[in-house]
CSV table of C-alpha atoms in Angstrom, one decimal:
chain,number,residue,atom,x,y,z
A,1,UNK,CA,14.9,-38.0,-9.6
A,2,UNK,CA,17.8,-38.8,-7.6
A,3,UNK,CA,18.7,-36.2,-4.9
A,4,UNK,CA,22.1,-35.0,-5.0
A,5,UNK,CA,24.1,-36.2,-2.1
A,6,UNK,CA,26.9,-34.2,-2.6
A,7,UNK,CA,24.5,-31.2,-2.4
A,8,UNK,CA,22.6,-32.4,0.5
A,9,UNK,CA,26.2,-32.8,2.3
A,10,UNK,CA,26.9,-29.2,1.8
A,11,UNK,CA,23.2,-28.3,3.3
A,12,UNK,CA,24.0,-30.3,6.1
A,13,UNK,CA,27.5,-28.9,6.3
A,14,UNK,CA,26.4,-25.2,6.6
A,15,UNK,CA,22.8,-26.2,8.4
A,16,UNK,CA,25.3,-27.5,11.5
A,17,UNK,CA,27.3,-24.1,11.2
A,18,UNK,CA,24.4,-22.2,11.6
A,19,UNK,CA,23.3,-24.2,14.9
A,20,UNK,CA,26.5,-24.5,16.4
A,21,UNK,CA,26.9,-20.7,16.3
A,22,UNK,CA,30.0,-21.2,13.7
A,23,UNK,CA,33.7,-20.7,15.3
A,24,UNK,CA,34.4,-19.5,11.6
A,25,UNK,CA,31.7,-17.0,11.6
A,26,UNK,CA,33.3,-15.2,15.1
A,27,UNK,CA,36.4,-15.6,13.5
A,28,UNK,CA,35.0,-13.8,10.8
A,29,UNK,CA,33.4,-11.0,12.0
A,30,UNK,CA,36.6,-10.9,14.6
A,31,UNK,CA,39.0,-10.3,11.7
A,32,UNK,CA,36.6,-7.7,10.2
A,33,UNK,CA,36.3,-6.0,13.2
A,34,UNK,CA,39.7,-5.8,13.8
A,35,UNK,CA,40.9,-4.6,10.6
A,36,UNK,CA,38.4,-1.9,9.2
A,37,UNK,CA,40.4,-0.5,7.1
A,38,UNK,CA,41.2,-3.7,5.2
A,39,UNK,CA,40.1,-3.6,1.3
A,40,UNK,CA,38.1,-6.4,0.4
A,41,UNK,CA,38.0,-8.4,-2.5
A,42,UNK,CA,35.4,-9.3,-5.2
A,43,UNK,CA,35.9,-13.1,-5.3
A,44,UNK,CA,33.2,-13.9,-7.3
A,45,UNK,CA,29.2,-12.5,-8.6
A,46,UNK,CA,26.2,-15.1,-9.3
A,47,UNK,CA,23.5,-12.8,-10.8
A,48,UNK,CA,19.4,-14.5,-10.6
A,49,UNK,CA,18.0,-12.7,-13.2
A,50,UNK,CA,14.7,-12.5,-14.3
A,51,UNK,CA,14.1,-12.3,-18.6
A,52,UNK,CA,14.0,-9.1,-20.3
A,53,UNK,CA,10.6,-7.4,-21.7
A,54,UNK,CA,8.2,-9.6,-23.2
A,55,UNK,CA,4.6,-10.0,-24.6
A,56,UNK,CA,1.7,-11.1,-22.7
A,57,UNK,CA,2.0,-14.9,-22.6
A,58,UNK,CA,-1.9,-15.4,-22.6
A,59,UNK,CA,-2.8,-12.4,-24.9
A,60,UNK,CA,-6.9,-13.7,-25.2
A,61,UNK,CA,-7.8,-14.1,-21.6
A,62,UNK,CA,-8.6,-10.7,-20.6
A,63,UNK,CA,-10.4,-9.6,-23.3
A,64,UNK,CA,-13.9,-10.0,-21.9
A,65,UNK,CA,-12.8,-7.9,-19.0
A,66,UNK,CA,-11.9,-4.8,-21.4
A,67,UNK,CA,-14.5,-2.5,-23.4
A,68,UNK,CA,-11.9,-1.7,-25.8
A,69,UNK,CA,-9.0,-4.5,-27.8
A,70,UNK,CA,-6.4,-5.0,-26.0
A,71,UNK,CA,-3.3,-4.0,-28.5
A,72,UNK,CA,-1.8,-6.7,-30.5
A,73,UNK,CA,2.0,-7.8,-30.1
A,74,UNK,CA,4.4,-9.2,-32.8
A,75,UNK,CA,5.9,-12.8,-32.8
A,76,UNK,CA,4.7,-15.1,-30.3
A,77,UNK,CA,3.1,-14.9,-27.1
A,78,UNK,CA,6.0,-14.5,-24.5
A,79,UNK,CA,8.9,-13.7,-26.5
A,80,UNK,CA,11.5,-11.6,-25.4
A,81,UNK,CA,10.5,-8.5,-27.8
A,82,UNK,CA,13.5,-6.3,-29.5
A,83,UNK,CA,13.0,-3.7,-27.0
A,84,UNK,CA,13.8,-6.5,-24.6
A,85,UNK,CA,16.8,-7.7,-25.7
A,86,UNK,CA,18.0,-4.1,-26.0
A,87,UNK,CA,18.0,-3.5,-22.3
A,88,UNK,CA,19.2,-7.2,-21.7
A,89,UNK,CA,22.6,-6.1,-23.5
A,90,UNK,CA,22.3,-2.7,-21.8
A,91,UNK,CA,22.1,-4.5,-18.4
A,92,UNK,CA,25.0,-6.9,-19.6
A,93,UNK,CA,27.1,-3.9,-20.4
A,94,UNK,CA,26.6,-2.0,-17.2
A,95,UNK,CA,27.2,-5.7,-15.2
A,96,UNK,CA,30.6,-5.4,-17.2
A,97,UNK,CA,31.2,-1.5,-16.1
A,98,UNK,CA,30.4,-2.4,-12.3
A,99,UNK,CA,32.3,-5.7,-11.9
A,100,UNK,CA,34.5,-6.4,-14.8
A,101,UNK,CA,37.8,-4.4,-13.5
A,102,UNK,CA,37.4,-5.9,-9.8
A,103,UNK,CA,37.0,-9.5,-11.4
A,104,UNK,CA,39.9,-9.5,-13.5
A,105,UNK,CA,38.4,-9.1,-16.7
A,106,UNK,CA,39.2,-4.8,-18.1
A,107,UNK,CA,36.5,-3.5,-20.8
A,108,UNK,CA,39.4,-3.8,-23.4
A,109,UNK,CA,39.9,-8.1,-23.3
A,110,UNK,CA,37.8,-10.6,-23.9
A,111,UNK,CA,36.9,-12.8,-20.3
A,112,UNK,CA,38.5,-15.9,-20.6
A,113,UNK,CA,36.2,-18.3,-21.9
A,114,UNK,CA,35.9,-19.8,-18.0
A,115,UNK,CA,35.8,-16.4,-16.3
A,116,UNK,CA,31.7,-16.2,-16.7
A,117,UNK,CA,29.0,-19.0,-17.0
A,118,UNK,CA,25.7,-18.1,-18.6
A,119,UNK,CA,22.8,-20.2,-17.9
A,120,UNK,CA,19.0,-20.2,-18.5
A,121,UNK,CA,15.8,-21.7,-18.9
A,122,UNK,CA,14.6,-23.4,-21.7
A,123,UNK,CA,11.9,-20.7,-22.7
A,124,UNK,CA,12.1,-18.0,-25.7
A,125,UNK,CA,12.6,-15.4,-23.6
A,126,UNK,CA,14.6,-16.6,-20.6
A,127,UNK,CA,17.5,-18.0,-23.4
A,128,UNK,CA,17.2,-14.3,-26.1
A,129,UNK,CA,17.7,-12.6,-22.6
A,130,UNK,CA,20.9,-14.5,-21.7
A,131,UNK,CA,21.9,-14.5,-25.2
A,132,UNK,CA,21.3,-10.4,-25.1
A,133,UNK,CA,23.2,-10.2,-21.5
A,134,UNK,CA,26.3,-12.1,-23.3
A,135,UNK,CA,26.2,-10.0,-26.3
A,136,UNK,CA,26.3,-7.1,-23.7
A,137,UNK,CA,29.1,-8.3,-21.0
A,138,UNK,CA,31.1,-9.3,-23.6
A,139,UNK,CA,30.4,-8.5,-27.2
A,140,UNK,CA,32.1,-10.3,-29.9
A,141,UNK,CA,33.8,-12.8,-27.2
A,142,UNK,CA,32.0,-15.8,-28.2
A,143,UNK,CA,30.4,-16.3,-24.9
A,144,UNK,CA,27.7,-18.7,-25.0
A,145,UNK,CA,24.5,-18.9,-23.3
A,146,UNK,CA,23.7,-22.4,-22.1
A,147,UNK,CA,20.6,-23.9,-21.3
A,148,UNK,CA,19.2,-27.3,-20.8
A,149,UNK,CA,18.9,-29.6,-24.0
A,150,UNK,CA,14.7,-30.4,-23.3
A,151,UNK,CA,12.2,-29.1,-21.3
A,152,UNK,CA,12.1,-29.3,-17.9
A,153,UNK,CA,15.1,-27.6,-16.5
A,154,UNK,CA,14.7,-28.7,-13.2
A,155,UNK,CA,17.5,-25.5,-12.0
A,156,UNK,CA,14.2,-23.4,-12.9
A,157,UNK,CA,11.5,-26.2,-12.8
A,158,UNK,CA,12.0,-28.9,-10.4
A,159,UNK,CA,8.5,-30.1,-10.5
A,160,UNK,CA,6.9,-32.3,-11.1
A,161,UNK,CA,9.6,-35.2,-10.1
A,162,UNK,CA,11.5,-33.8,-7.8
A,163,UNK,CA,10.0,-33.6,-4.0
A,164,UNK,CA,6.0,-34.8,-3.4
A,165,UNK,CA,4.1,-31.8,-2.7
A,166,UNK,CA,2.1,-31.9,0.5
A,167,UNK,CA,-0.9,-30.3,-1.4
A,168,UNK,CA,-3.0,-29.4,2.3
A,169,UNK,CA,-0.3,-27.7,3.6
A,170,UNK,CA,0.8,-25.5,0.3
A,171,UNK,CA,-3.0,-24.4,0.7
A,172,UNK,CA,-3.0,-23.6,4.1
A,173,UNK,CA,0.5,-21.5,3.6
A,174,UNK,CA,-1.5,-19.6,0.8
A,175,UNK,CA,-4.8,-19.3,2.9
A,176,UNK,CA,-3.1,-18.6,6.0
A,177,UNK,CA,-1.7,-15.3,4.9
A,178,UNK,CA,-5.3,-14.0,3.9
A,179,UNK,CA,-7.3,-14.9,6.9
A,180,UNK,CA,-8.7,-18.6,5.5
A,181,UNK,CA,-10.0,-17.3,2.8
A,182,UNK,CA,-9.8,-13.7,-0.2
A,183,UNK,CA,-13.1,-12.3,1.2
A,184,UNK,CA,-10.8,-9.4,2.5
A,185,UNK,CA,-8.8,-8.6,-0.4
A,186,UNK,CA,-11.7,-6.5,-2.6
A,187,UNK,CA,-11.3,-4.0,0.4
A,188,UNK,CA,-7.8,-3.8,1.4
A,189,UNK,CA,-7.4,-2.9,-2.4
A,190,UNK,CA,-10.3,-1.4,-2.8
A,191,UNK,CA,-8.3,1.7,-4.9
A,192,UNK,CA,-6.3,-0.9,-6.9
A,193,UNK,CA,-9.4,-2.0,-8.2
A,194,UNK,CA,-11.4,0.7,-8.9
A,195,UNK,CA,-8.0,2.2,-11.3
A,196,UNK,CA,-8.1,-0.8,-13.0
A,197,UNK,CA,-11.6,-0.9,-13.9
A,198,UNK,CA,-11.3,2.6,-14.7
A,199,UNK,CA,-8.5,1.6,-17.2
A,200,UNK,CA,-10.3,-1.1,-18.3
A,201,UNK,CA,-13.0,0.9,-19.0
A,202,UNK,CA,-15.7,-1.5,-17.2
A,203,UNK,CA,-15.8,1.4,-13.9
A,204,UNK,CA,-20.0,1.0,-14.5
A,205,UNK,CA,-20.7,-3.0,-14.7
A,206,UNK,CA,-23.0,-2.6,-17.7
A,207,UNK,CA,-19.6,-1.2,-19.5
A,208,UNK,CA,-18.1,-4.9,-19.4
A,209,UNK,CA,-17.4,-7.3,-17.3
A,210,UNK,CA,-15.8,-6.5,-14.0
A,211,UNK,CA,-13.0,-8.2,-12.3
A,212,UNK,CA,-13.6,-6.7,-9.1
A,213,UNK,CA,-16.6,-9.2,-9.3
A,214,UNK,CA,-15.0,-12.5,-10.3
A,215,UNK,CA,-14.3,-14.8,-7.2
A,216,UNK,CA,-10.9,-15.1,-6.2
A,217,UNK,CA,-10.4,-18.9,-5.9
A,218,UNK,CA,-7.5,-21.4,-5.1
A,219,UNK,CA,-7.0,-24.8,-6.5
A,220,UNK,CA,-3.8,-27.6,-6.4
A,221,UNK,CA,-3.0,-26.7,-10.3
A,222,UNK,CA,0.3,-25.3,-9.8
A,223,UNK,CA,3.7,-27.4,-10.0
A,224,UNK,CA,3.6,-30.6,-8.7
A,225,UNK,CA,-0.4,-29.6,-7.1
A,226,UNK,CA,1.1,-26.6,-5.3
A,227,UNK,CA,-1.8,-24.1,-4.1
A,228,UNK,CA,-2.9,-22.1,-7.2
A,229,UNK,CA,-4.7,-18.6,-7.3
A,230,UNK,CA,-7.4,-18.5,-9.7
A,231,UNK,CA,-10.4,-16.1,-10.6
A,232,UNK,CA,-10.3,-12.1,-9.9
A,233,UNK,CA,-6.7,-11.6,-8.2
A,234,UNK,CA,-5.4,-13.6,-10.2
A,235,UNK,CA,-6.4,-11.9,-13.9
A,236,UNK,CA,-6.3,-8.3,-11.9
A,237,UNK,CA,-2.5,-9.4,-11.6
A,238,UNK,CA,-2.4,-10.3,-15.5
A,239,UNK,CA,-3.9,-6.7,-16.1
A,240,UNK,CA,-1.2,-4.8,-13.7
A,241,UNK,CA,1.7,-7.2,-15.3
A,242,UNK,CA,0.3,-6.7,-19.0
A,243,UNK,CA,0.0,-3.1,-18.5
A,244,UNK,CA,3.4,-2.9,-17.4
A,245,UNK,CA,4.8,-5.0,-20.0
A,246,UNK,CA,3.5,-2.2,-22.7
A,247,UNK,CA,4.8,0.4,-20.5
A,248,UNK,CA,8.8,-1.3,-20.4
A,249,UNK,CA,8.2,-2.2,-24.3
A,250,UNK,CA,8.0,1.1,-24.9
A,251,UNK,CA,4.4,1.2,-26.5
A,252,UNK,CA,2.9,4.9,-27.8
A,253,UNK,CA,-0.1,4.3,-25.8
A,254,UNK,CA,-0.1,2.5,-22.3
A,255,UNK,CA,-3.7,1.0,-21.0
A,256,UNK,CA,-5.4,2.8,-24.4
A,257,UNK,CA,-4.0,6.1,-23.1
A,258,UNK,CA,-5.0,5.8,-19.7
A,259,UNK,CA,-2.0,4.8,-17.4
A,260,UNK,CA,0.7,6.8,-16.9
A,261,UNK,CA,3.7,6.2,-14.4
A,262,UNK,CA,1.4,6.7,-10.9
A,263,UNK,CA,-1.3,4.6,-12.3
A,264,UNK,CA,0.8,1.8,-13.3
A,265,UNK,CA,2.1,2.1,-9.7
A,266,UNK,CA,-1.2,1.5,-8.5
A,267,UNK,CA,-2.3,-1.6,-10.6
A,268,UNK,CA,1.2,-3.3,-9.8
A,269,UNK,CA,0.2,-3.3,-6.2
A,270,UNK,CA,-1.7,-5.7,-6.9
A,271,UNK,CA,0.3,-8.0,-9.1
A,272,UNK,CA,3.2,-7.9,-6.9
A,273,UNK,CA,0.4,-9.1,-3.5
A,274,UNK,CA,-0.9,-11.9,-6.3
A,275,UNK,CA,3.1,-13.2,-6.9
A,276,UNK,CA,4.2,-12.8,-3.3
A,277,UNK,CA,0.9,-15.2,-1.6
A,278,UNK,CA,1.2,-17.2,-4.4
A,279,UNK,CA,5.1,-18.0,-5.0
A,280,UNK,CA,6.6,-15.7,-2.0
A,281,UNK,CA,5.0,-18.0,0.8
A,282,UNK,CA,7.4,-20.0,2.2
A,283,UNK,CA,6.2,-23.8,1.4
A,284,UNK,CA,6.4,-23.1,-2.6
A,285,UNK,CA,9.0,-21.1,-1.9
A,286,UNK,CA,11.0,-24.0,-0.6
A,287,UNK,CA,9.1,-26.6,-2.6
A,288,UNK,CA,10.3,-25.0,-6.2
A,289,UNK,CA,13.5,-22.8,-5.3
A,290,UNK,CA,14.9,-25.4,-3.0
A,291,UNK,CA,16.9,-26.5,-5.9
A,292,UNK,CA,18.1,-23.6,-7.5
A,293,UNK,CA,19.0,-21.8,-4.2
A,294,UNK,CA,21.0,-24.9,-2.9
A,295,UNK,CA,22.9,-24.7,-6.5
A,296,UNK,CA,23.6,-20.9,-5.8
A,297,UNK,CA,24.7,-21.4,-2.1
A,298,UNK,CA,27.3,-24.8,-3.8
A,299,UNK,CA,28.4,-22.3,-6.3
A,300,UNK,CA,29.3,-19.6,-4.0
A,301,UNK,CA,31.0,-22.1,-1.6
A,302,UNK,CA,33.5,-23.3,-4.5
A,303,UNK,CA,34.3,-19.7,-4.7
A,304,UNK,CA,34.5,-19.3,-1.4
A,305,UNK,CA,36.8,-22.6,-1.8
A,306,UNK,CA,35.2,-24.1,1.5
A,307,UNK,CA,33.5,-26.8,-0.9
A,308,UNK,CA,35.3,-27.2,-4.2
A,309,UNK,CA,34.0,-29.6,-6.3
A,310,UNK,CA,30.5,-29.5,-4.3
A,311,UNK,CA,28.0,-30.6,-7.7
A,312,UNK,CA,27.6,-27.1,-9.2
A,313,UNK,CA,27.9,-27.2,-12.7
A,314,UNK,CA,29.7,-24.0,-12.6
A,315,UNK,CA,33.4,-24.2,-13.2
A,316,UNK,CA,35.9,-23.7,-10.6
A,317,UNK,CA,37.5,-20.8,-11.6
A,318,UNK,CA,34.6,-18.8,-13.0
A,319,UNK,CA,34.3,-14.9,-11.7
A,320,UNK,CA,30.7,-14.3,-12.6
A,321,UNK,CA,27.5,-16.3,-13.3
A,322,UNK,CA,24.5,-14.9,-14.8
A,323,UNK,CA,21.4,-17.3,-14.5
A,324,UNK,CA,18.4,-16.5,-16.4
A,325,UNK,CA,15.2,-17.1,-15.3
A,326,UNK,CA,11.6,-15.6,-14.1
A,327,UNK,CA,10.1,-13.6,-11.8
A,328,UNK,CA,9.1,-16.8,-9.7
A,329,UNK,CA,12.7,-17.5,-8.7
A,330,UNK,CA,12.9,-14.3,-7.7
A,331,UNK,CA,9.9,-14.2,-5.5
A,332,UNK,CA,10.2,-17.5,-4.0
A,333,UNK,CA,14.1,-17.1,-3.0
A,334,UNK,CA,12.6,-13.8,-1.5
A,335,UNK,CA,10.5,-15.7,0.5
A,336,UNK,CA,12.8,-18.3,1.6
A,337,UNK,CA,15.1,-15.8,2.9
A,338,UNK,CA,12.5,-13.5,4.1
A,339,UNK,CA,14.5,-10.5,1.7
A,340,UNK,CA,13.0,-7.0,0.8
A,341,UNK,CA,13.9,-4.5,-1.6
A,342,UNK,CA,12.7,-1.0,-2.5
A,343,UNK,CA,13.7,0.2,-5.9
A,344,UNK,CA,12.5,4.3,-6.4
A,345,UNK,CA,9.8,4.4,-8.8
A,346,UNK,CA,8.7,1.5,-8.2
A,347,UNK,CA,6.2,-1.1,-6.2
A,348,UNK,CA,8.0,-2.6,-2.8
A,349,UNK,CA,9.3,-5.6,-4.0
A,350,UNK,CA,8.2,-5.5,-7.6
A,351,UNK,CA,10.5,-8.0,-10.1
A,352,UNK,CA,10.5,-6.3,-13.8
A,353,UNK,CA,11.9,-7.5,-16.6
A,354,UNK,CA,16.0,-8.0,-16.2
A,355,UNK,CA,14.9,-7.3,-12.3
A,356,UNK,CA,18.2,-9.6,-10.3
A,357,UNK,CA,19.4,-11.0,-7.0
A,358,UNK,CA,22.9,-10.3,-6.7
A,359,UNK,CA,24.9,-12.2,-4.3
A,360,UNK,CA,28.8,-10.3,-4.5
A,361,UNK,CA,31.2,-12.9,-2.7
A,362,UNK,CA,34.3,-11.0,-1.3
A,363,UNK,CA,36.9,-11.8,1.2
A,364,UNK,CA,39.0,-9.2,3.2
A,365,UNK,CA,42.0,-11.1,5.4
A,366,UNK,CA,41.0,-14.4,4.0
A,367,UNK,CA,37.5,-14.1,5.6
A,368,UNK,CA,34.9,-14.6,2.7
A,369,UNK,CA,31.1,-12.7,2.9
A,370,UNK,CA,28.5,-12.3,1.0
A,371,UNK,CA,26.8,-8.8,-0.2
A,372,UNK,CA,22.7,-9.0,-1.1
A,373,UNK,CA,21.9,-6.6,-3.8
A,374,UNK,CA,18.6,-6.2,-5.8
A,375,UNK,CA,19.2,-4.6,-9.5
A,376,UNK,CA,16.9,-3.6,-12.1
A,377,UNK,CA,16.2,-0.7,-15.0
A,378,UNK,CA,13.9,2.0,-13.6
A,379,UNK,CA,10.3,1.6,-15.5
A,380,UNK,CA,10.9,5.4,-17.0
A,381,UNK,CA,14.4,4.0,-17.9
A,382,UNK,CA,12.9,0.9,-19.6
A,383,UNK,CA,10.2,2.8,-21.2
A,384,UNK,CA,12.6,5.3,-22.8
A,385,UNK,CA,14.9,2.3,-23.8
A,386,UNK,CA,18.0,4.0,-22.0
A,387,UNK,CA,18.7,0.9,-19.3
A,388,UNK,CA,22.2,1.8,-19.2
A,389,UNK,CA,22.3,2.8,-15.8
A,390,UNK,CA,20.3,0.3,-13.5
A,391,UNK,CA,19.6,1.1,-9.8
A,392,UNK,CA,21.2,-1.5,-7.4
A,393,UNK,CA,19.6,-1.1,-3.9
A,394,UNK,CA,21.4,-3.4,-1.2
A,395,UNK,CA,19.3,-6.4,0.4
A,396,UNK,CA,19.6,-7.3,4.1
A,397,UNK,CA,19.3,-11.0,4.5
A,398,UNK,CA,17.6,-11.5,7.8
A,399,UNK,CA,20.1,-13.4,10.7
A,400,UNK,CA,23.3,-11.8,8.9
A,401,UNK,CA,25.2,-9.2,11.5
A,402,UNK,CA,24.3,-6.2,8.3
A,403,UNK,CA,25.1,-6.1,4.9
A,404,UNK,CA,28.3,-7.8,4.5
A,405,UNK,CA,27.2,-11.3,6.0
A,406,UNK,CA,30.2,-13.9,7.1
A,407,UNK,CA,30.0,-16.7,4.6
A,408,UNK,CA,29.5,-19.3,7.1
A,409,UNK,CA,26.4,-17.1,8.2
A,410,UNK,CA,24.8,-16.8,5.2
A,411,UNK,CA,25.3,-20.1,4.3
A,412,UNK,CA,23.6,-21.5,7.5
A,413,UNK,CA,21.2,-19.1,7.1
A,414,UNK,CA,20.6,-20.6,3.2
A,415,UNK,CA,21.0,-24.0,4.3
A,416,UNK,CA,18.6,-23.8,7.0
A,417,UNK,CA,15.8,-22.5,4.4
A,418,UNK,CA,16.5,-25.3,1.7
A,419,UNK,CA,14.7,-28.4,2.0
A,420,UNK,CA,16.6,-31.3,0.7
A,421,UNK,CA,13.7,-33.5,-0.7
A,422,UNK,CA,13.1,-31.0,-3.3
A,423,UNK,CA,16.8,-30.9,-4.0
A,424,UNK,CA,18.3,-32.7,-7.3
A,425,UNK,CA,21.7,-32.7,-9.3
A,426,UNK,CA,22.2,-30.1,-11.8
């Protein structure tokens, strides 16, 4: 596919900001010093969402690993459930409550129909949660959820097509983080494991087959032959995610009565080490969120008005964008921008259902910056299906001054982590 050249102008634009040191930036941070007093304003709110609850997209894999059924779901597998799309509309309220007023668009009027831009990917569950977020923000106002006409989005899925992957060195960024090879990982998680076979009721190996066992492997199977985690991490990270999939949904009995809130805690350590080596390393990182994160940083530069016109798709006068995708976006913009987050009751760096990256755009004396927030439902709050009141912890986004980062700064920073070859128009 042809690379956007209008994109890789604006990477190139902010890239040379960054390494020059930015005049703007001083300016910037000169202005806010000098005036602390100064109110700034919300300018504009791109939300990176992930779906809401779902089922377990590969419900039969795991069932040779577990001495009792694992519970059946209704509808397909992967489908935003109805316990989903409630707290989708939940979260869409509250984004309403905390940014509405400050964007120009009061609880008692409609947004105007260019005021927010919904988008997501093509799946079930990524478009029913957009469609739920609308219904939320903005009931009754006709806002409509967008997605691409056929499958592959490349916003969400940019390969195969856009970029060649350099398969050796996707391996080497996976293998790398674990010492060359997984033979370490059975003990670092050595208490991970044992709760989960407990769960699984497969604690003596006679019971049923044993995870714990299974050979944690890595093959070139992923998108576009990125480095792919196979064998016992990777179905020990499809038991923590399933688990906690019946725990958000709501479900009488969690892990056939056996996981409560500290257990689940436990088994997501593991699920949330599996997605960070796999999609938080920074070569798939930057080989499949290139994209999507250089259409965030051209969207928040047209608000920012230093690139109007810059290829986003978004509008020019839209206040907020909602863009709903996975928990891969999520962990791989994480790793590109070397971001951490901390949500109570949770795992470090954990992405549940409806879990975002927030990027606020303000500007006090004319001086645009961005604020980093991560938002998501606490799991008790999911579980009871009362998500209106989700926990926003603030992100620092490593080479910004603190929180409030000088546009010109953050978008040197963003620029210097994309990689154009795996950069298309939207």
């Amino acid at each position: 596919m042809r690379t956007s050249s209008i994109l890789l102008r604006l990477v190139s634009i902010v890239a040379c900001a960054f390494l020059a040191g930015g005049a703007v930036t001083g300016a910037a941070q000169t202005a806010s010093a000098a005036t602390p007093s100064a109110v700034p304003e919300l300018r504009m709110v791109v939300v990176l969402s992930r779906h809401g609850v779902r089922s377990p997209s590969h419900p039969d894999e795991l069932h040779a690993y577990a001495k009792q059924p694992w519970p059946a779901w209704p509808g397909k597998p992967g489908n935003l459930t109805a316990r989903g799309a409630v707290l989708m509309r939940q979260f869409g309220r509250w984004y309403r409550q905390q940014y509405g007023e400050m964007l120009g668009m009061p609880p008692a009027n409609c947004p105007r129909r260019s005021d927010v831009f919904v988008w997501a990917d093509v799946d079930q569950r990524t478009r029913a949660s957009a469609e739920a977020f609308a219904g939320g923000f903005a009931p009754g106002c006709g806002i409509v959820a967008q997605h691409a006409a056929t499958d592959n989005d490349t916003l969400f899925d940019p390969l195969p097509g856009v970029g060649v992957v350099d398969k050796a060195e996707s391996r080497a960024a996976v293998l790398g983080t674990v010492g060359g090879g997984f033979d370490g990982i059975a003990g670092a998680y050595a208490s991970a494991f044992t709760t989960m076979e407990t769960v699984l009721g497969c604690a003596s190996a006679s019971a049923c087959k044993q995870i714990s066992r299974v050979p944690t492997t890595l093959s070139n199977d992923g998108d576009g032959g990125l480095a792919s985690i196979d064998g016992g991490l990777d179905m020990a990270a499809d038991v923590g995610e399933n688990l906690l999939l019946e725990y958000t949904n709501g479900n009488a009995v969690v892990g056939w009565g056996r996981v409560d809130h500290q257990r689940l805690l436990q088994l997501l350590a593991l699920h949330v080490f599996a997605k960070r080596l796999e999609h938080g390393n920074v070569y798939t990182a930057r080989a499949h969120s290139s994209n999507i994160m250089a259409h965030v940083l051209a969207t928040l530069a047209q608000g920012a008005g230093a690139q109007a016109g810059s290829g986003t798709r978004v509008p020019p006068d839209t206040r907020f964008v909602f863009l709903s995708g996975h928990d891969t976006q999520l962990a791989e913009i994480s790793g590109m921008l070397h971001l951490s987050w901390l949500v109570p009751g949770d795992q470090l760096d954990d992405t549940p259902p409806g879990g975002a990256l927030i990027f606020e755009l303000h500007s006090r004396n004319g001086a645009a910056f961005v604020r980093t927030f991560y938002a998501q439902q606490s799991l008790d709050a999911m579980r009871a299906g009362h998500g209106e009141h989700p926990l926003r912890v603030p992100v620092y986004v490593p080479g910004c001054p603190g929180y409030d980062c000088p546009f010109t700064t953050f978008a040197g920073i963003a620029g210097a982590a994309i990689d154009p070859a795996f950069v298309t128009s939207w």
